[in-house]
Amino acid sequence: MSAKKMALVWFKTNLRLRDNECLVKAMAENDEVVPFYCLDDALLGTTKYGFKKTGVIRLKFLKESLQQLDEDLRSLGSGLVLINGIPEIEIFRIANEYGAQKIYAEKEVAPEELITEKKVADELLKLNCTFLTFECRNLLHSSELPFPVGQLPDTFTEFRKRTEKVFSVRPVLPKPSNIASPNIAPLNLTCLNKLFSKEVTVDPRTAIQFKGGAKAAHERLQYYFFETQSISTYKETRNGMVGERYSSKFSAWLALGCISAREIYEEVRKFETIYGANESTYWLIFELLWRDYFGLCMEKNGIRYFLRSVSQQPKAANPSKFNAALIQWINGQTGEPFIDANMIELKLTGFMSNRGRQNVASYFCNDLKLDWRYGAAYFEQQLVDYDVCSNWGNWAYLAGVGNDPRPNRYFNIAKQAATYDPDNIFQQLWLT
Ligand code: FAD
């Protein structure tokens, strides 16, 4: 009798069972699979800019997402193994323990994540365990693009125009009906629980109380699309700043992959069939394309994306964590009310609207003239929806140092406040 084919499925930022190519392929090619998540020590550390890599609000969201994933896996006869430590050591250990011959993982594009991926793959070679990766993040698969990633256009408009000509999104992969796994012990959350010295609370003024996991992601989608039909006015409301309906708030669930961009796309099309397509339904897909674009930019540019400046930003100061202007910006004490309101929202909730993010980033780079990477690193710590490609990509874009460098991405803060918060409702919410 031949030995059982055993595979590991490494869940990273694809914490879902539906539309999960890693899981589908692993199940098709093996007898049993062991789903696991590795809480990388590096995620719990401090960046070279002096901020935590992951703040507590995102850790809470991650914990909820893992609990939901475990629950969903158990309902299909499997379960989640949670490990903590240095990935190449811990993953080698469980591959050895389960006698895995293959590991299926989400493909990485950002430099640090690629280094980890390579270290793990190299270690697993010692066990003759094959490392296989799959694209999980974007709406479009790289093979569906009309150009190789290395020839990605330098402007979003060019990217969008060329892509829309051949636009075809592959169907969502169904959720498996059962998963064959060895016996998996109940989820042990000790490594996560010990990170919270007290209960994490999010300020009740928040635009939305996020709860991690695929179930909550789909509930939000149902609410935003079908219960309230808010999507049909998205284009008009998306620059809003107060409340849970002005934009989709899908970002946190997308960042951890509790829902995929393709699942959202499929529901937009369903909505359009029932209620009709309009500029707003198109615009949500347009924004998902921006998300794809930043993912592809990261893949194309790699480490160059994290460099401090091109010629447009020669005078940017290197602030250090204790720079007074940086601290005032973080605490919402710059004296510029529109900026301060947004920064207080971020500090107390882990969220900020897209309009807010653009303004505070522009203010950081153009008015305070600080090194944009410190702003991006603070966002990395703080955002509940932190995504390496979207965060560093948007910051680089606004700082004028991305692949589309232009010096004048300057936001006139007073004008922006007058346009987007004309009655001071947003500023009053956070400044009083
Ligand atoms: P919606 O307006 O409802 O948009 C729907 C989805 O489209 C979003 O969930 C998001 O996935 C995508 N999207 C929209 N705008 C953008 C954009 N400019 N870039 C990339 N994707 C976009 N988004 C993140 O998900 N993670 C980040 O770490 C992040 N950091 C940012 C940093 C800066 C400086 C700026 C200017 C923007 C950043 N964004 C980031 C993009 C954007 O602000 C958020 O995706 C959006 O505000 C989230 O709210 P929403 O889900 O309601 O968005």
Tab-separated table of C-alpha atoms and ligand atoms in Angstrom:
chain	number	residue	atom	x	y	z
A	1	MET	CA	0.000	0.000	0.000
A	2	SER	CA	1.395	3.439	-0.904
A	3	ALA	CA	1.980	6.026	1.838
A	4	LYS	CA	-0.586	8.749	2.407
A	5	LYS	CA	0.034	11.967	0.526
A	6	MET	CA	0.131	14.641	3.185
A	7	ALA	CA	0.257	18.402	2.553
A	8	LEU	CA	0.428	21.563	4.624
A	9	VAL	CA	-1.770	24.515	3.700
A	10	TRP	CA	-0.214	27.750	4.904
A	11	PHE	CA	-2.876	30.389	5.557
A	12	LYS	CA	-1.440	33.893	5.472
A	13	THR	CA	-3.531	36.771	4.147
A	14	ASN	CA	-6.064	34.420	2.603
A	15	LEU	CA	-8.015	33.488	5.739
A	16	ARG	CA	-11.010	31.972	3.974
A	17	LEU	CA	-12.228	28.634	2.632
A	18	ARG	CA	-14.066	29.949	-0.417
A	19	ASP	CA	-12.003	31.071	-3.423
A	20	ASN	CA	-8.852	29.649	-1.918
A	21	GLU	CA	-6.678	28.108	-4.599
A	22	CYS	CA	-4.055	26.866	-2.114
A	23	LEU	CA	-6.649	24.791	-0.313
A	24	VAL	CA	-8.383	23.533	-3.450
A	25	LYS	CA	-5.115	22.445	-5.087
A	26	ALA	CA	-3.780	20.876	-1.899
A	27	MET	CA	-6.939	18.848	-1.467
A	28	ALA	CA	-7.000	17.757	-5.107
A	29	GLU	CA	-3.395	16.566	-5.110
A	30	ASN	CA	-3.140	14.940	-1.668
A	31	ASP	CA	-4.965	12.532	0.641
A	32	GLU	CA	-4.919	14.761	3.703
A	33	VAL	CA	-4.142	18.379	4.447
A	34	VAL	CA	-3.030	20.222	7.573
A	35	PRO	CA	-4.204	23.862	7.572
A	36	PHE	CA	-1.995	26.129	9.650
A	37	TYR	CA	-1.249	29.751	10.434
A	38	CYS	CA	2.172	30.896	11.616
A	39	LEU	CA	2.191	33.931	13.891
A	40	ASP	CA	5.575	35.197	12.756
A	41	ASP	CA	7.689	36.707	15.561
A	42	ALA	CA	8.652	39.437	13.107
A	43	LEU	CA	5.009	40.591	13.010
A	44	LEU	CA	5.174	41.199	16.732
A	45	GLY	CA	8.399	43.181	16.598
A	46	THR	CA	9.344	46.795	15.945
A	47	THR	CA	10.237	48.279	12.578
A	48	LYS	CA	13.408	50.227	11.893
A	49	TYR	CA	11.259	53.384	12.056
A	50	GLY	CA	10.527	52.708	15.716
A	51	PHE	CA	6.891	51.621	15.465
A	52	LYS	CA	5.305	48.287	16.215
A	53	LYS	CA	4.785	46.195	13.127
A	54	THR	CA	1.285	45.258	14.259
A	55	GLY	CA	-0.786	47.314	16.669
A	56	VAL	CA	-3.352	45.789	19.025
A	57	ILE	CA	-6.417	46.712	16.994
A	58	ARG	CA	-5.144	44.688	14.039
A	59	LEU	CA	-4.045	41.862	16.326
A	60	LYS	CA	-7.578	41.650	17.693
A	61	PHE	CA	-8.956	41.542	14.155
A	62	LEU	CA	-6.443	38.812	13.278
A	63	LYS	CA	-7.417	36.762	16.313
A	64	GLU	CA	-11.114	36.949	15.409
A	65	SER	CA	-10.312	36.001	11.816
A	66	LEU	CA	-8.312	32.948	12.914
A	67	GLN	CA	-11.059	31.841	15.294
A	68	GLN	CA	-13.591	32.060	12.476
A	69	LEU	CA	-11.307	30.170	10.101
A	70	ASP	CA	-10.839	27.423	12.669
A	71	GLU	CA	-14.595	27.206	13.217
A	72	ASP	CA	-15.201	26.989	9.455
A	73	LEU	CA	-12.498	24.327	9.053
A	74	ARG	CA	-13.912	22.266	11.930
A	75	SER	CA	-17.367	22.322	10.426
A	76	LEU	CA	-15.800	20.498	7.440
A	77	GLY	CA	-13.893	17.928	9.502
A	78	SER	CA	-10.561	19.736	9.812
A	79	GLY	CA	-9.187	22.516	12.050
A	80	LEU	CA	-6.481	25.153	12.245
A	81	VAL	CA	-3.022	24.568	13.697
A	82	LEU	CA	-1.689	27.835	15.120
A	83	ILE	CA	2.075	28.046	15.511
A	84	ASN	CA	4.204	30.929	16.681
A	85	GLY	CA	7.879	31.750	16.246
A	86	ILE	CA	10.339	31.986	13.384
A	87	PRO	CA	8.559	30.635	10.287
A	88	GLU	CA	11.452	28.621	8.813
A	89	ILE	CA	11.941	26.856	12.151
A	90	GLU	CA	8.319	26.314	13.092
A	91	ILE	CA	7.094	25.301	9.650
A	92	PHE	CA	9.986	22.874	9.255
A	93	ARG	CA	8.955	21.403	12.611
A	94	ILE	CA	5.324	20.796	11.659
A	95	ALA	CA	6.202	19.581	8.154
A	96	ASN	CA	8.425	17.011	9.837
A	97	GLU	CA	5.820	16.138	12.460
A	98	TYR	CA	3.084	15.470	9.902
A	99	GLY	CA	5.365	13.967	7.262
A	100	ALA	CA	4.236	16.561	4.699
A	101	GLN	CA	5.548	16.167	1.162
A	102	LYS	CA	4.157	19.462	-0.123
A	103	ILE	CA	3.221	22.866	1.193
A	104	TYR	CA	0.706	25.165	-0.501
A	105	ALA	CA	0.969	28.884	0.197
A	106	GLU	CA	-0.087	32.293	-1.000
A	107	LYS	CA	2.423	33.875	-3.368
A	108	GLU	CA	4.220	36.881	-1.897
A	109	VAL	CA	5.308	40.023	-3.716
A	110	ALA	CA	6.771	42.336	-1.043
A	111	PRO	CA	10.482	42.134	-0.122
A	112	GLU	CA	10.320	41.043	3.551
A	113	GLU	CA	7.618	38.497	2.844
A	114	LEU	CA	9.631	37.130	-0.096
A	115	ILE	CA	12.670	36.653	2.125
A	116	THR	CA	10.578	34.679	4.624
A	117	GLU	CA	9.071	32.621	1.815
A	118	LYS	CA	12.527	31.754	0.499
A	119	LYS	CA	13.874	30.825	3.942
A	120	VAL	CA	10.930	28.497	4.535
A	121	ALA	CA	11.217	26.927	1.060
A	122	ASP	CA	14.962	26.354	1.569
A	123	GLU	CA	14.443	24.670	4.939
A	124	LEU	CA	11.680	22.455	3.598
A	125	LEU	CA	13.948	21.240	0.810
A	126	LYS	CA	15.853	19.390	3.548
A	127	LEU	CA	12.700	17.323	4.063
A	128	ASN	CA	12.109	16.948	0.321
A	129	CYS	CA	8.969	18.954	0.889
A	130	THR	CA	7.959	20.946	-2.210
A	131	PHE	CA	6.912	24.571	-1.795
A	132	LEU	CA	4.074	25.669	-4.098
A	133	THR	CA	2.652	29.174	-4.317
A	134	PHE	CA	-0.603	30.606	-5.706
A	135	GLU	CA	-1.835	34.106	-6.388
A	136	CYS	CA	-4.556	34.896	-3.847
A	137	ARG	CA	-4.653	38.670	-3.494
A	138	ASN	CA	-5.811	40.296	-6.695
A	139	LEU	CA	-8.938	40.446	-8.758
A	140	LEU	CA	-7.000	39.539	-11.870
A	141	HIS	CA	-4.535	36.719	-12.148
A	142	SER	CA	-1.231	37.825	-13.647
A	143	SER	CA	-1.857	35.517	-16.623
A	144	GLU	CA	-5.024	37.514	-17.369
A	145	LEU	CA	-3.118	40.789	-17.760
A	146	PRO	CA	-2.332	42.054	-21.248
A	147	PHE	CA	1.376	42.465	-20.333
A	148	PRO	CA	3.948	40.713	-18.133
A	149	VAL	CA	4.227	42.216	-14.630
A	150	GLY	CA	7.709	43.476	-15.503
A	151	GLN	CA	6.093	45.701	-18.135
A	152	LEU	CA	3.363	47.071	-15.893
A	153	PRO	CA	2.523	50.615	-17.036
A	154	ASP	CA	3.860	53.353	-14.763
A	155	THR	CA	0.511	55.096	-14.448
A	156	PHE	CA	-2.742	53.664	-13.150
A	157	THR	CA	-4.729	55.192	-16.018
A	158	GLU	CA	-2.620	53.400	-18.615
A	159	PHE	CA	-2.856	50.172	-16.595
A	160	ARG	CA	-6.639	50.465	-16.306
A	161	LYS	CA	-7.215	51.293	-19.975
A	162	ARG	CA	-5.161	48.384	-21.202
A	163	THR	CA	-6.566	45.982	-18.632
A	164	GLU	CA	-10.209	46.914	-19.185
A	165	LYS	CA	-9.869	45.983	-22.863
A	166	VAL	CA	-9.313	42.344	-21.947
A	167	PHE	CA	-11.100	42.368	-18.594
A	168	SER	CA	-12.144	38.899	-17.523
A	169	VAL	CA	-12.291	37.798	-13.895
A	170	ARG	CA	-12.055	34.071	-13.271
A	171	PRO	CA	-14.944	32.523	-11.329
A	172	VAL	CA	-14.787	32.133	-7.562
A	173	LEU	CA	-13.622	28.703	-6.425
A	174	PRO	CA	-16.297	26.986	-4.330
A	175	LYS	CA	-15.846	26.219	-0.667
A	176	PRO	CA	-14.989	22.523	-0.164
A	177	SER	CA	-17.766	20.367	1.278
A	178	ASN	CA	-15.428	18.445	3.555
A	179	ILE	CA	-11.708	18.451	4.246
A	180	ALA	CA	-9.710	15.306	4.973
A	181	SER	CA	-7.193	16.050	7.724
A	182	PRO	CA	-5.446	14.173	10.492
A	183	ASN	CA	-6.914	14.799	13.927
A	184	ILE	CA	-6.216	18.441	14.784
A	185	ALA	CA	-6.229	19.550	18.420
A	186	PRO	CA	-8.523	22.439	19.450
A	187	LEU	CA	-7.244	25.863	18.456
A	188	ASN	CA	-4.728	27.122	20.991
A	189	LEU	CA	-4.741	30.922	21.048
A	190	THR	CA	-2.271	31.347	23.915
A	191	CYS	CA	0.385	32.991	21.744
A	192	LEU	CA	-2.124	35.642	20.679
A	193	ASN	CA	-3.946	36.045	23.962
A	194	LYS	CA	-0.772	36.871	25.842
A	195	LEU	CA	-0.288	39.913	23.593
A	196	PHE	CA	-3.311	41.686	25.054
A	197	SER	CA	-2.625	43.060	28.512
A	198	LYS	CA	-6.177	44.427	28.629
A	199	GLU	CA	-9.297	44.228	26.505
A	200	VAL	CA	-8.909	46.072	23.208
A	201	THR	CA	-11.645	48.643	22.774
A	202	VAL	CA	-12.280	50.756	19.734
A	203	ASP	CA	-13.704	54.251	20.244
A	204	PRO	CA	-17.501	54.137	19.765
A	205	ARG	CA	-17.298	57.094	17.352
A	206	THR	CA	-15.610	54.788	14.848
A	207	ALA	CA	-17.003	54.627	11.315
A	208	ILE	CA	-17.417	50.877	11.777
A	209	GLN	CA	-16.734	48.275	14.448
A	210	PHE	CA	-14.772	45.679	12.491
A	211	LYS	CA	-15.031	42.037	13.436
A	212	GLY	CA	-12.593	39.634	11.828
A	213	GLY	CA	-13.451	36.567	9.789
A	214	ALA	CA	-15.158	35.434	6.608
A	215	LYS	CA	-18.612	35.335	8.207
A	216	ALA	CA	-18.499	38.998	9.253
A	217	ALA	CA	-17.044	39.951	5.852
A	218	HIS	CA	-19.989	38.396	4.029
A	219	GLU	CA	-22.463	39.938	6.468
A	220	ARG	CA	-20.966	43.351	5.719
A	221	LEU	CA	-21.257	42.691	2.002
A	222	GLN	CA	-24.889	41.659	2.334
A	223	TYR	CA	-25.591	44.796	4.351
A	224	TYR	CA	-23.769	47.215	2.037
A	225	PHE	CA	-25.011	45.682	-1.207
A	226	PHE	CA	-28.404	44.093	-0.680
A	227	GLU	CA	-29.934	45.273	2.614
A	228	THR	CA	-29.167	48.975	2.215
A	229	GLN	CA	-28.197	49.097	-1.486
A	230	SER	CA	-25.544	51.610	-0.448
A	231	ILE	CA	-23.391	50.415	-3.334
A	232	SER	CA	-25.742	52.083	-5.799
A	233	THR	CA	-24.625	55.521	-4.534
A	234	TYR	CA	-20.998	54.605	-3.777
A	235	LYS	CA	-19.501	57.002	-6.335
A	236	GLU	CA	-21.263	59.981	-4.751
A	237	THR	CA	-20.616	59.018	-1.133
A	238	ARG	CA	-17.145	57.443	-1.263
A	239	ASN	CA	-15.360	60.640	-0.236
A	240	GLY	CA	-17.371	60.832	2.970
A	241	MET	CA	-15.813	60.608	6.407
A	242	VAL	CA	-18.540	59.854	8.945
A	243	GLY	CA	-20.513	56.653	9.445
A	244	GLU	CA	-20.492	53.175	8.049
A	245	ARG	CA	-22.289	53.691	4.761
A	246	TYR	CA	-20.183	56.209	2.837
A	247	SER	CA	-17.851	53.478	1.588
A	248	SER	CA	-17.787	49.690	1.624
A	249	LYS	CA	-15.324	49.181	4.541
A	250	PHE	CA	-14.245	45.944	2.870
A	251	SER	CA	-10.581	46.855	3.319
A	252	ALA	CA	-9.856	45.096	6.626
A	253	TRP	CA	-11.396	41.828	5.445
A	254	LEU	CA	-9.611	42.097	2.107
A	255	ALA	CA	-6.310	42.738	3.869
A	256	LEU	CA	-6.469	39.410	5.702
A	257	GLY	CA	-8.245	37.700	2.834
A	258	CYS	CA	-11.390	36.917	4.848
A	259	ILE	CA	-13.096	37.739	1.572
A	260	SER	CA	-11.460	37.797	-1.847
A	261	ALA	CA	-11.602	40.580	-4.418
A	262	ARG	CA	-13.171	38.060	-6.809
A	263	GLU	CA	-15.931	37.220	-4.353
A	264	ILE	CA	-16.754	40.919	-4.114
A	265	TYR	CA	-16.619	41.249	-7.894
A	266	GLU	CA	-19.049	38.364	-8.308
A	267	GLU	CA	-21.497	39.981	-5.870
A	268	VAL	CA	-21.253	43.327	-7.700
A	269	ARG	CA	-22.268	41.536	-10.898
A	270	LYS	CA	-25.114	39.810	-9.039
A	271	PHE	CA	-26.274	43.164	-7.685
A	272	GLU	CA	-26.159	44.645	-11.181
A	273	THR	CA	-28.274	41.822	-12.583
A	274	ILE	CA	-30.962	42.440	-9.971
A	275	TYR	CA	-30.882	46.223	-9.550
A	276	GLY	CA	-29.008	47.432	-12.620
A	277	ALA	CA	-25.460	48.653	-13.226
A	278	ASN	CA	-24.544	52.296	-12.764
A	279	GLU	CA	-21.453	54.468	-12.316
A	280	SER	CA	-21.270	53.497	-8.646
A	281	THR	CA	-21.198	49.754	-9.216
A	282	TYR	CA	-18.484	50.331	-11.823
A	283	TRP	CA	-16.563	52.527	-9.398
A	284	LEU	CA	-16.266	49.862	-6.745
A	285	ILE	CA	-14.596	47.583	-9.280
A	286	PHE	CA	-12.456	50.535	-10.370
A	287	GLU	CA	-11.199	50.850	-6.767
A	288	LEU	CA	-10.468	47.135	-6.616
A	289	LEU	CA	-8.371	47.668	-9.715
A	290	TRP	CA	-6.393	50.325	-7.834
A	291	ARG	CA	-5.775	47.662	-5.224
A	292	ASP	CA	-4.548	45.250	-7.891
A	293	TYR	CA	-2.368	47.974	-9.333
A	294	PHE	CA	-0.571	48.592	-6.040
A	295	GLY	CA	-0.045	44.846	-5.672
A	296	LEU	CA	1.521	44.690	-9.121
A	297	CYS	CA	3.629	47.808	-8.508
A	298	MET	CA	5.079	46.132	-5.437
A	299	GLU	CA	5.834	43.004	-7.433
A	300	LYS	CA	7.500	45.016	-10.187
A	301	ASN	CA	9.447	47.481	-8.019
A	302	GLY	CA	10.304	45.422	-4.948
A	303	ILE	CA	12.733	47.019	-2.544
A	304	ARG	CA	12.983	50.156	-4.684
A	305	TYR	CA	9.526	51.004	-3.409
A	306	PHE	CA	10.842	51.582	0.086
A	307	LEU	CA	13.588	54.013	-0.815
A	308	ARG	CA	13.463	57.369	0.785
A	309	SER	CA	13.382	59.722	-2.128
A	310	VAL	CA	13.810	60.484	-5.750
A	311	SER	CA	14.821	63.969	-6.819
A	312	GLN	CA	11.403	65.397	-5.948
A	313	GLN	CA	11.867	64.933	-2.238
A	314	PRO	CA	15.465	65.842	-1.534
A	315	LYS	CA	14.845	67.879	1.606
A	316	ALA	CA	12.674	65.414	3.487
A	317	ALA	CA	13.822	65.303	7.071
A	318	ASN	CA	14.609	62.059	8.784
A	319	PRO	CA	12.349	62.464	11.791
A	320	SER	CA	13.190	59.619	14.200
A	321	LYS	CA	10.474	58.324	16.448
A	322	PHE	CA	10.855	61.212	18.876
A	323	ASN	CA	10.710	64.071	16.424
A	324	ALA	CA	8.276	66.685	17.809
A	325	ALA	CA	6.457	67.231	14.502
A	326	LEU	CA	6.010	63.501	14.062
A	327	ILE	CA	4.591	63.116	17.560
A	328	GLN	CA	2.201	66.028	17.068
A	329	TRP	CA	0.999	64.491	13.802
A	330	ILE	CA	0.464	61.094	15.437
A	331	ASN	CA	-1.441	62.565	18.375
A	332	GLY	CA	-3.559	64.931	16.322
A	333	GLN	CA	-1.919	68.028	17.775
A	334	THR	CA	-0.613	69.791	14.676
A	335	GLY	CA	-3.012	72.715	15.068
A	336	GLU	CA	-4.549	71.943	11.663
A	337	PRO	CA	-8.060	70.778	12.710
A	338	PHE	CA	-8.826	68.643	9.638
A	339	ILE	CA	-5.524	66.770	9.996
A	340	ASP	CA	-5.891	66.447	13.761
A	341	ALA	CA	-9.408	65.016	13.550
A	342	ASN	CA	-8.256	62.355	11.096
A	343	MET	CA	-5.190	61.422	13.116
A	344	ILE	CA	-7.226	61.098	16.318
A	345	GLU	CA	-9.660	58.840	14.479
A	346	LEU	CA	-6.772	56.645	13.338
A	347	LYS	CA	-5.247	56.493	16.802
A	348	LEU	CA	-8.488	55.542	18.549
A	349	THR	CA	-10.036	53.248	15.938
A	350	GLY	CA	-7.390	51.891	13.538
A	351	PHE	CA	-9.387	53.294	10.637
A	352	MET	CA	-9.440	56.457	8.543
A	353	SER	CA	-11.336	57.287	5.357
A	354	ASN	CA	-9.527	57.388	2.048
A	355	ARG	CA	-10.025	61.169	1.913
A	356	GLY	CA	-8.462	61.472	5.352
A	357	ARG	CA	-5.522	59.248	4.455
A	358	GLN	CA	-4.710	61.314	1.380
A	359	ASN	CA	-4.787	64.538	3.336
A	360	VAL	CA	-2.738	63.449	6.324
A	361	ALA	CA	-0.147	61.826	4.050
A	362	SER	CA	0.112	64.914	1.857
A	363	TYR	CA	0.417	67.094	4.961
A	364	PHE	CA	3.156	64.837	6.322
A	365	CYS	CA	5.214	64.950	3.131
A	366	ASN	CA	4.499	68.419	1.773
A	367	ASP	CA	3.786	70.601	4.803
A	368	LEU	CA	5.814	68.932	7.534
A	369	LYS	CA	8.384	67.806	4.938
A	370	LEU	CA	9.132	64.602	6.811
A	371	ASP	CA	10.459	61.354	5.365
A	372	TRP	CA	7.307	59.652	4.062
A	373	ARG	CA	8.429	56.221	5.282
A	374	TYR	CA	7.887	57.215	8.931
A	375	GLY	CA	4.300	58.114	8.109
A	376	ALA	CA	3.827	54.820	6.262
A	377	ALA	CA	5.388	52.896	9.159
A	378	TYR	CA	3.016	54.541	11.665
A	379	PHE	CA	0.105	53.576	9.401
A	380	GLU	CA	1.490	50.043	9.287
A	381	GLN	CA	1.319	49.844	13.065
A	382	GLN	CA	-2.054	51.459	13.372
A	383	LEU	CA	-4.306	50.464	10.475
A	384	VAL	CA	-6.774	47.635	11.010
A	385	ASP	CA	-6.740	47.170	7.218
A	386	TYR	CA	-2.973	47.390	6.758
A	387	ASP	CA	-1.899	45.833	3.493
A	388	VAL	CA	1.755	46.054	2.567
A	389	CYS	CA	1.108	46.865	-1.108
A	390	SER	CA	-1.755	49.325	-0.630
A	391	ASN	CA	-0.147	51.151	2.260
A	392	TRP	CA	3.396	51.582	0.997
A	393	GLY	CA	2.124	52.040	-2.563
A	394	ASN	CA	-0.282	54.844	-1.663
A	395	TRP	CA	2.318	56.559	0.495
A	396	ALA	CA	4.989	56.353	-2.196
A	397	TYR	CA	2.473	57.658	-4.733
A	398	LEU	CA	1.535	60.644	-2.554
A	399	ALA	CA	5.145	61.344	-1.628
A	400	GLY	CA	5.900	61.481	-5.339
A	401	VAL	CA	8.457	58.694	-5.137
A	402	GLY	CA	6.539	55.755	-6.613
A	403	ASN	CA	6.692	54.490	-10.161
A	404	ASP	CA	4.626	57.510	-11.226
A	405	PRO	CA	6.702	60.246	-9.594
A	406	ARG	CA	5.184	63.700	-9.762
A	407	PRO	CA	6.144	66.534	-7.458
A	408	ASN	CA	2.753	68.180	-7.056
A	409	ARG	CA	0.480	65.716	-5.320
A	410	TYR	CA	-0.280	68.482	-2.895
A	411	PHE	CA	-3.543	68.755	-1.019
A	412	ASN	CA	-4.653	72.193	0.105
A	413	ILE	CA	-5.879	71.162	3.538
A	414	ALA	CA	-8.195	74.131	4.185
A	415	LYS	CA	-9.809	73.655	0.782
A	416	GLN	CA	-10.166	69.926	1.311
A	417	ALA	CA	-11.808	70.490	4.706
A	418	ALA	CA	-14.226	73.013	3.216
A	419	THR	CA	-15.162	70.623	0.403
A	420	TYR	CA	-15.392	67.337	2.276
A	421	ASP	CA	-16.413	68.506	5.745
A	422	PRO	CA	-18.299	71.713	4.959
A	423	ASP	CA	-20.395	71.661	8.140
A	424	ASN	CA	-17.511	70.577	10.370
A	425	ILE	CA	-19.396	67.424	11.337
A	426	PHE	CA	-16.341	65.202	11.014
A	427	GLN	CA	-14.027	67.608	12.812
A	428	GLN	CA	-16.505	68.145	15.639
A	429	LEU	CA	-16.895	64.409	16.036
A	430	TRP	CA	-13.209	63.924	16.783
A	431	LEU	CA	-12.097	67.247	18.238
A	432	THR	CA	-14.692	67.698	20.967
B	1	FAD	P1	-13.853	51.699	-0.532
B	1	FAD	O1	-13.859	53.114	-0.972
B	1	FAD	O2	-15.159	51.104	-0.248
B	1	FAD	O3	-13.085	50.875	-1.649
B	1	FAD	C1	-13.318	49.484	-1.872
B	1	FAD	C2	-11.996	48.760	-1.824
B	1	FAD	O4	-11.164	49.209	-2.889
B	1	FAD	C3	-11.212	49.005	-0.556
B	1	FAD	O5	-11.631	48.149	0.487
B	1	FAD	C4	-9.801	48.730	-1.021
B	1	FAD	O6	-9.518	47.349	-1.006
B	1	FAD	C5	-9.805	49.211	-2.466
B	1	FAD	N1	-9.255	50.573	-2.535
B	1	FAD	C6	-9.923	51.727	-2.508
B	1	FAD	N2	-9.080	52.766	-2.637
B	1	FAD	C7	-7.841	52.239	-2.725
B	1	FAD	C8	-6.535	52.775	-2.874
B	1	FAD	N3	-6.312	54.111	-2.956
B	1	FAD	N4	-5.499	51.926	-2.914
B	1	FAD	C9	-5.660	50.596	-2.833
B	1	FAD	N5	-6.886	50.023	-2.704
B	1	FAD	C10	-7.946	50.839	-2.658
B	1	FAD	N6	-5.956	50.455	1.835
B	1	FAD	C11	-5.777	49.265	2.421
B	1	FAD	O7	-6.583	48.349	2.199
B	1	FAD	N7	-4.731	49.031	3.269
B	1	FAD	C12	-3.810	50.016	3.550
B	1	FAD	O8	-2.864	49.766	4.290
B	1	FAD	C13	-4.006	51.297	2.966
B	1	FAD	N8	-3.173	52.327	3.246
B	1	FAD	C14	-3.371	53.534	2.641
B	1	FAD	C15	-2.468	54.586	2.894
B	1	FAD	C16	-2.658	55.832	2.290
B	1	FAD	C17	-1.673	56.949	2.550
B	1	FAD	C18	-3.739	56.032	1.429
B	1	FAD	C19	-3.969	57.364	0.766
B	1	FAD	C20	-4.632	55.004	1.154
B	1	FAD	C21	-4.450	53.763	1.748
B	1	FAD	N9	-5.336	52.692	1.478
B	1	FAD	C22	-5.120	51.472	2.077
B	1	FAD	C23	-6.386	52.812	0.451
B	1	FAD	C24	-7.765	53.286	0.924
B	1	FAD	O9	-7.654	54.447	1.682
B	1	FAD	C25	-8.511	52.227	1.730
B	1	FAD	O10	-8.512	51.002	1.027
B	1	FAD	C26	-9.966	52.619	1.944
B	1	FAD	O11	-10.045	53.875	2.581
B	1	FAD	C27	-10.651	51.572	2.804
B	1	FAD	O12	-11.996	51.875	3.001
B	1	FAD	P2	-13.132	51.096	2.210
B	1	FAD	O13	-12.896	49.638	2.252
B	1	FAD	O14	-14.418	51.594	2.729
B	1	FAD	O15	-12.875	51.609	0.728
